Structure formats: structure tokens, C-alpha cells
CSV table of C-alpha atoms in Angstrom, one decimal:
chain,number,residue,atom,x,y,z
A,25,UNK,CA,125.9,50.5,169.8
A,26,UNK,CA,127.9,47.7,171.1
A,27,UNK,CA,131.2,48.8,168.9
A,28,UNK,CA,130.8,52.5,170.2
A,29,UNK,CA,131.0,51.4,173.8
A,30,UNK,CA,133.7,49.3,172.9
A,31,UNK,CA,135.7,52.3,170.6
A,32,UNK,CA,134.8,54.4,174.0
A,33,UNK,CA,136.0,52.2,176.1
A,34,UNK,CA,139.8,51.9,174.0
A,35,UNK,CA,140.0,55.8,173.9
A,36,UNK,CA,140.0,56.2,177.5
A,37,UNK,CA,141.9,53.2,178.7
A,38,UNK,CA,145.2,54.8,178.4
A,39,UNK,CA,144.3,57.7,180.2
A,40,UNK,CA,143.2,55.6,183.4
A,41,UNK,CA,146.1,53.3,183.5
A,42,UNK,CA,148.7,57.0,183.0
A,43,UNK,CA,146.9,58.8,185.6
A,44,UNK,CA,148.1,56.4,188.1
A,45,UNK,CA,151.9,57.4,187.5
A,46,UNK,CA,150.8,61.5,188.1
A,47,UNK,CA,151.1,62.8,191.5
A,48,UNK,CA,148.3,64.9,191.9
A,49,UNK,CA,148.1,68.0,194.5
A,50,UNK,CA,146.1,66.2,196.8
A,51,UNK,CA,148.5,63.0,197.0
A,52,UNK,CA,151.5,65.2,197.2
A,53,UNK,CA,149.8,67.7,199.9
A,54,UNK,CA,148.8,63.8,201.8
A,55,UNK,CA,152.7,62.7,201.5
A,56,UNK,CA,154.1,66.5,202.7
A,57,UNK,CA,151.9,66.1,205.5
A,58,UNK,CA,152.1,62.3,206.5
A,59,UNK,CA,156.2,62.3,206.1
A,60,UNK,CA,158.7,65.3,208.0
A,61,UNK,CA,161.3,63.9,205.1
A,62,UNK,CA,159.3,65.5,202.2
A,63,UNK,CA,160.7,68.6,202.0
A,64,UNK,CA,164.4,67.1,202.5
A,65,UNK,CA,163.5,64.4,199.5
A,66,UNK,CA,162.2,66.9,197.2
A,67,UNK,CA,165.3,69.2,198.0
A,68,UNK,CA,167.5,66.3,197.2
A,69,UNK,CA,166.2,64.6,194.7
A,70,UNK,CA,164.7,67.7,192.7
A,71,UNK,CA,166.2,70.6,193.0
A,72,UNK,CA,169.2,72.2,190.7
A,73,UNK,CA,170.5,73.5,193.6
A,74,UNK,CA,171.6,69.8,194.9
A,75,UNK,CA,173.2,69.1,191.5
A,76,UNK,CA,175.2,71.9,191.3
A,77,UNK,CA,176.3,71.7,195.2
A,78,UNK,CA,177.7,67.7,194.6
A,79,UNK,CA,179.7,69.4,191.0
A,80,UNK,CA,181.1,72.0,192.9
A,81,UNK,CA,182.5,69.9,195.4
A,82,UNK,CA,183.9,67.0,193.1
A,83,UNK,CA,185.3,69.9,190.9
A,84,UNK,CA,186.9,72.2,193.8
A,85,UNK,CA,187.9,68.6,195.3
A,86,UNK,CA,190.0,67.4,192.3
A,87,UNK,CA,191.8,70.4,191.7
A,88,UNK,CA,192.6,70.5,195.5
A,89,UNK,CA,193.6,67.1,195.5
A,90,UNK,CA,195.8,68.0,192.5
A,91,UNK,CA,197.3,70.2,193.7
A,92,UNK,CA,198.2,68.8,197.4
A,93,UNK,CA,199.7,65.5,194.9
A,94,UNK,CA,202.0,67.9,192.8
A,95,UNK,CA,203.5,69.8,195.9
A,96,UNK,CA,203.9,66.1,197.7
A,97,UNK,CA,206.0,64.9,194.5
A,98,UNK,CA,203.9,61.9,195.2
A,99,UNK,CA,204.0,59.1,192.1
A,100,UNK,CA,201.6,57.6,190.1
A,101,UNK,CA,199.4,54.8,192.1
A,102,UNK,CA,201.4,55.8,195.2
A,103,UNK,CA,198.1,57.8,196.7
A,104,UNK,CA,194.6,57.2,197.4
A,105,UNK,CA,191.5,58.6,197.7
A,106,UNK,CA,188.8,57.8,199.7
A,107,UNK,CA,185.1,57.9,198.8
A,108,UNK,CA,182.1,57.3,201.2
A,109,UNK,CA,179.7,55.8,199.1
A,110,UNK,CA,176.2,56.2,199.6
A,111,UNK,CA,175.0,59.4,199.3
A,112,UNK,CA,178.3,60.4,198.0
A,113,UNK,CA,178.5,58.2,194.8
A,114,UNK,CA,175.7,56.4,194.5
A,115,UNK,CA,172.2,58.2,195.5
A,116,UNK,CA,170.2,55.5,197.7
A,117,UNK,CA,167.1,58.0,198.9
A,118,UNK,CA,165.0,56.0,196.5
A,119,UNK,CA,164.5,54.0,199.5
A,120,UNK,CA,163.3,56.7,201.4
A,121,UNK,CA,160.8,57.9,198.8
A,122,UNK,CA,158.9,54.4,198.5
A,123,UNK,CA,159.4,53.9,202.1
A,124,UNK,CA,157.6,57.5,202.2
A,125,UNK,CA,154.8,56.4,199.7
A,126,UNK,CA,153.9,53.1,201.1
A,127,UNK,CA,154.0,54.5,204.6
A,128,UNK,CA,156.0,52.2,206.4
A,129,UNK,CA,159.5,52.5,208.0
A,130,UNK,CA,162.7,51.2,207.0
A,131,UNK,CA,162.9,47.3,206.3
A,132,UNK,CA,165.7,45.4,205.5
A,133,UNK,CA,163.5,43.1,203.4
A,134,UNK,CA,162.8,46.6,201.3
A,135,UNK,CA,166.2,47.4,201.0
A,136,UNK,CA,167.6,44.5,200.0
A,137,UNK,CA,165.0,43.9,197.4
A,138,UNK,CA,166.0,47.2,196.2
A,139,UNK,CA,169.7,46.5,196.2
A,140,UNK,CA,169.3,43.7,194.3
A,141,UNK,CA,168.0,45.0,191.5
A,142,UNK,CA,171.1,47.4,191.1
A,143,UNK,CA,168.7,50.1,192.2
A,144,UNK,CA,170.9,53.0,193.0
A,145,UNK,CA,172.0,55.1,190.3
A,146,UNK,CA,175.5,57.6,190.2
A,147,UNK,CA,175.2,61.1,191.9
A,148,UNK,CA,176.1,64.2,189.5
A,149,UNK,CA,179.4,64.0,189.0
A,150,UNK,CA,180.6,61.1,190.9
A,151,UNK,CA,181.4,58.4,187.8
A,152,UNK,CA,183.2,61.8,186.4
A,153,UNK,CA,185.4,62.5,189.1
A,154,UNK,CA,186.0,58.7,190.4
A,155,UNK,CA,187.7,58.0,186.8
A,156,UNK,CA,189.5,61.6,186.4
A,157,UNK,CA,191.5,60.9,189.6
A,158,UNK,CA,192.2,57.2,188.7
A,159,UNK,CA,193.4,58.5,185.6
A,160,UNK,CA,195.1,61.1,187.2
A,161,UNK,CA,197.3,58.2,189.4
A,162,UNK,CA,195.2,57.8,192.5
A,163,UNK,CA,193.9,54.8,194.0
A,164,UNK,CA,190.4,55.4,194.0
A,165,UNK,CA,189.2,53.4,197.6
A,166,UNK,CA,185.4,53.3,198.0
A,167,UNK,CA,184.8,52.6,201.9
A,168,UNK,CA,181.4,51.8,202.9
A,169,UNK,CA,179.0,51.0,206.0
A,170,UNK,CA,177.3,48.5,204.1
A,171,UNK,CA,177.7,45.1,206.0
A,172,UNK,CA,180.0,43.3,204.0
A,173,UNK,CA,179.0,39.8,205.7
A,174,UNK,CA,175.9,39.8,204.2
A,175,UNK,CA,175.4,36.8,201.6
A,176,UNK,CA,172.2,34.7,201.7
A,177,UNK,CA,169.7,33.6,199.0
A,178,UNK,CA,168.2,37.3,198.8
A,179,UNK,CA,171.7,39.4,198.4
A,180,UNK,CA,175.4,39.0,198.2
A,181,UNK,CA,176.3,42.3,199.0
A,182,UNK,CA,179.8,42.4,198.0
A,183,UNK,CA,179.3,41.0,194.1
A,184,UNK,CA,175.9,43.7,194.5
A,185,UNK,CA,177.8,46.6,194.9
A,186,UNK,CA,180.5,45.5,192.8
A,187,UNK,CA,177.8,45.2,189.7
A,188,UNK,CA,176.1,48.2,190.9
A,189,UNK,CA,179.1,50.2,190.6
A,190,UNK,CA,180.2,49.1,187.4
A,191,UNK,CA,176.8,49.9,185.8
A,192,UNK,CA,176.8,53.2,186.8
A,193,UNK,CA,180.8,54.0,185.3
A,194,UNK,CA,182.1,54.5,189.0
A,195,UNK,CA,185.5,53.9,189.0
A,196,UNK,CA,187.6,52.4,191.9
A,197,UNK,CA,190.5,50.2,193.0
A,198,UNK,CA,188.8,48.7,196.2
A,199,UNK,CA,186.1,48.4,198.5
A,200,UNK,CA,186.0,48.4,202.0
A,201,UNK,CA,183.3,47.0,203.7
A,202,UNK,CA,181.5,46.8,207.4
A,203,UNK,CA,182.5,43.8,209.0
A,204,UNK,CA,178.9,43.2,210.5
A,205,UNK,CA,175.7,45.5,210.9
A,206,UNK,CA,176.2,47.6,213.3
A,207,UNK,CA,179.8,48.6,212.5
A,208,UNK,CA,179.9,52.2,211.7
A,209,UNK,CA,183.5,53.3,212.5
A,210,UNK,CA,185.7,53.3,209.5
A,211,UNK,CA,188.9,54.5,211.2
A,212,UNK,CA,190.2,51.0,211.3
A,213,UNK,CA,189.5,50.7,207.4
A,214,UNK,CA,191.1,53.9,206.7
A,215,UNK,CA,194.1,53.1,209.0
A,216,UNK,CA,194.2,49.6,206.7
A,217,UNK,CA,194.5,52.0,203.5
A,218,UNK,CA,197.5,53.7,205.3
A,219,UNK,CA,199.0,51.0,206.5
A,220,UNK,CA,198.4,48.6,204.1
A,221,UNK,CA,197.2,45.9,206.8
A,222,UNK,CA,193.5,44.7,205.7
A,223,UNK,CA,194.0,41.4,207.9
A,224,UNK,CA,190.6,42.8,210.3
A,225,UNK,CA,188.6,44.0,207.4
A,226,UNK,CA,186.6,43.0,204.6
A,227,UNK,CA,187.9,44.5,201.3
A,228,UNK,CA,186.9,43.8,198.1
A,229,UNK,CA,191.6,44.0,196.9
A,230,UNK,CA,194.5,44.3,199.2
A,231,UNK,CA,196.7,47.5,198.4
A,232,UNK,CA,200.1,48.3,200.1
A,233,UNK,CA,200.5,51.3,201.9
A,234,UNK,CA,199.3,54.5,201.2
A,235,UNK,CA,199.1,58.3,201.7
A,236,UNK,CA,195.3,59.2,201.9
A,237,UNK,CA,195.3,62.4,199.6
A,238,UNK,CA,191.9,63.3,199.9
A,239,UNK,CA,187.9,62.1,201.7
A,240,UNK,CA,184.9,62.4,199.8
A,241,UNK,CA,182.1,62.0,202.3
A,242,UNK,CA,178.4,63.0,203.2
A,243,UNK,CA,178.6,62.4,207.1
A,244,UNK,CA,180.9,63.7,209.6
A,245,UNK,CA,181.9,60.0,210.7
A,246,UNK,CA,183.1,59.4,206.9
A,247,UNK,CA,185.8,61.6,208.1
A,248,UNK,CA,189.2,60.4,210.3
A,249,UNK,CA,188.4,60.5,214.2
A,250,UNK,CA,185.4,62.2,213.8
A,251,UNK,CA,181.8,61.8,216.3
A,252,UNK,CA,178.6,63.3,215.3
A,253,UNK,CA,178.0,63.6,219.1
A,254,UNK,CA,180.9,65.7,219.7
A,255,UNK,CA,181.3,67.1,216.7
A,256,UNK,CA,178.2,68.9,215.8
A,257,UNK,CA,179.5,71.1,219.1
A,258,UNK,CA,182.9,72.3,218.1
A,259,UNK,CA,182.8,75.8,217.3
A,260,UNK,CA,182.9,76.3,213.4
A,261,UNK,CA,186.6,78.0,214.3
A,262,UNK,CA,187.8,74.4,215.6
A,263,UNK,CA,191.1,73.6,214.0
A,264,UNK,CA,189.1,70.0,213.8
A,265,UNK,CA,188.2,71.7,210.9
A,266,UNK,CA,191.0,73.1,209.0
A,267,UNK,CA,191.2,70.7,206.5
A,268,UNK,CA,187.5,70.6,205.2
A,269,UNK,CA,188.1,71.9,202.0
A,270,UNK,CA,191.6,71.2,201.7
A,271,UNK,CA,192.2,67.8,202.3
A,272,UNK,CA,188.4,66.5,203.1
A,273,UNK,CA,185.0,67.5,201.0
A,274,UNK,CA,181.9,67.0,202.4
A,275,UNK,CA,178.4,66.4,200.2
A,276,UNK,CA,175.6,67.4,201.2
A,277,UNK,CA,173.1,64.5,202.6
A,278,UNK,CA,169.4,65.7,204.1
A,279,UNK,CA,168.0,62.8,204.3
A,280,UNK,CA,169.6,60.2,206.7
A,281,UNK,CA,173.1,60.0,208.4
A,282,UNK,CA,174.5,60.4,211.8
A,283,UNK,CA,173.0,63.6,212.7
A,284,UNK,CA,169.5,62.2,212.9
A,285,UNK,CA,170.4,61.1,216.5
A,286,UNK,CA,171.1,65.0,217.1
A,287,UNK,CA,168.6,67.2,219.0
A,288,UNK,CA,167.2,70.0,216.9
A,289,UNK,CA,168.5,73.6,218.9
């Protein structure tokens, strides 16, 4: 009798320890309804209609940016482009999902535990792209609001990022980083690409001057002289705009950014 209960016992085991990995209706109904970022999550992270948006923009980008080099008569390493990085080459909304799941806000103790674990894995596309235009003779520039002062026992985030992005086959020249936490402006780091002055910024490898060919972004502030709190009211006429498309390519980001601040019309 003893061995049956046992054999019993073994059977259903694994069935019990899986069934805590299986979101059932009731959990995900209790996550829709605890969390207004559900839907945006499950959009972003799920659906085949967010894959195909970030190949159609790398895609349409590159042969833009091809094109804009070959009527420039520009030479080989004597152009950049510039890439925002998360949620335009690496997808960081894991943090939002397991934020979502325990309940709890945003902590930088979560984030960083994340980060250094090399947590973030490459968006569709991006480790395709990133090495197509370095081999095509850019100078692939990631610039990032990730603060790049940040180095205590928990998280170097310079040497992070740098390890995170080789694992996941982005390629790149440089990378700009925030100066501190709260520095969100990254015209003086794209003035430093132009200019070839990074004496005010934190950059991973000096590079003299260049012509910015092309912006890969999934904010409106990952653009030149662009405000979310102007921006989002310019008319979608605005000349501001011209070059989206042409010279700038913007990804598509539901989940956090500059617009949160906005007020919904």
C-alpha cells in the first residue's frame, strides 16, 4: 500500500511543480485588471504585429540611409548612425512584466538586479541591421539614457551594457551614456558625434567628427531638438516632421517613455 502511495505520489509531482509556470484565465484576467499596462505588454511583447512593425522600419531605414550615403558621396567610416537603445535595440519591458506580476512599482534595486544578469535580449531585427550598416561603412553610435556614472558593488553599468550588447550580436562603434540620473537630453551627445568633442560626456570611444546619416529611436526626445511637451502638439503637417522617414525612424514603444507625462485627449 505504502509503494502505491509513493508511485502516486511520483506521477503527479511533475504536474504540480509545471502548473506553476501556466498562466491560467483567472491569473491573467487578475493581472488585466490590477495593471492598465496589460494590454500595452501583451501588444508588445506578443503580438506579430510588433515584430513585423520594428522589420519594417530597420528595413525601410537601411535602404533610406543607403541611399541618402550614396547621393552624399560620403566615404567609408566617414558617417554615423545613431541608435537609441532601449526599446530600440534591446527590449527592456521584462521589467515591466515582473514589475506587473509582483505588483509593485519600479525599483531600482529590481532593475539593476535585472541588468546584471544581462537580462535584456535584441529586438527583431536590431543585431541585423546594427551589423549591415557597420558593414556597410557607418559608424554605428548607440546613445543611451542609462546613467553612465553608475558603478557600485551591485552594477557597473558601462562594462553591463557593453557585455549585454555583445551577447545579443548588436553591433556598434560607441556608446554614449547619461552623465547622471536624471539627464534625459541627448542633444549634447549627438552634438559630440558631429563635432567630435566628447570632453562633457561619458562615451564608451572617442570618434572624430561626423555627419549623423540617420536616428533610430522609440521616443520623440531620441530625436535632435525634440520635447514631448511640445511636440505631441505640432500638427502632423509640421515641417518638424519632414524628415521622419527619411533621415529619422521611429519604433514603436507602448510601454514607457516620455509620453507618459502627456494628458490623454
Amino acid at each position: 500500500m505504502i509503494k502505491k502511495i509513493l508511485l502516486i505520489v511520483w506521477l503527479i509531482t511533475p504536474f504540480l511543480s509545471s502548473a506553476e509556470d501556466i498562466e491560467l484565465p483567472e491569473q491573467k484576467a487578475n493581472l488585466a485588471s490590477n495593471n492598465p499596462s496589460y494590454d500595452s505588454l501583451l501588444w508588445y511583447r506578443s503580438s506579430a504585429e510588433a515584430k513585423v512593425i520594428y522589420l519594417q522600419v530597420f528595413n525601410n531605414g537601411y535602404d533610406q540611409i543607403m541611399d541618402n550615403v550614396a547621393e552624399s558621396g560620403l566615404k567609408t567610416h566617414a558617417w554615423a548612425v545613431v541608435f537609441a537603445l532601449d526599446g530600440t535595440l534591446l527590449d527592456n519591458s521584462k521589467t515591466k512584466t515582473t514589475q506587473m506580476s509582483l505588483r509593485s512599482n519600479a525599483s531600482e534595486d529590481v532593475h539593476q538586479d535585472m541588468e546584471s544578469t544581462n537580462y535584456y535580449t535584441a529586438l527583431p531585427g536590431a543585431s541585423e541591421i546594427s551589423c549591415d550598416l557597420r558593414d556597410a561603412g557607418a559608424r554605428v553610435i548607440i546613445i543611451t539614457n542609462r546613467d553612465g556614472s553608475i558603478n557600485n558593488k551591485n552594477l557597473n553599468m558601462i562594462s553591463w551594457t557593453q557585455e549585454n550588447l555583445k551577447q545579443q550580436h548588436i553591433c556598434y562603434d560607441s556608446v554614449i551614456f547619461a552623465t547622471h540620473a536624471s539627464d534625459t537630453n541627448k542633444n549634447p551627445r549627438f552634438s559630440a558625434v558631429i563635432n567630435g568633442d566628447y570632453e562633457n560626456v561619458i562615451t564608451t570611444k572617442t570618434l572624430p567628427p561626423l555627419p549623423i546619416m540617420g536616428y533610430f529611436g522609440s521616443d520623440i526626445q531620441d530625436f535632435p531638438n525634440f520635447k514631448q511637451n511640445t511636440a505631441h502638439d505640432y500638427s502632423t503637417d509640421d515641417e518638424q516632421f519632414d524628415d521622419f522617414g527619411y533621415k529619422y525612424f521611429m519604433l514603436p514603444n507602448p510601454t514607457q517613455g516620455s509620453w507618459l507625462n502627456n494628458r490623454l485627449k
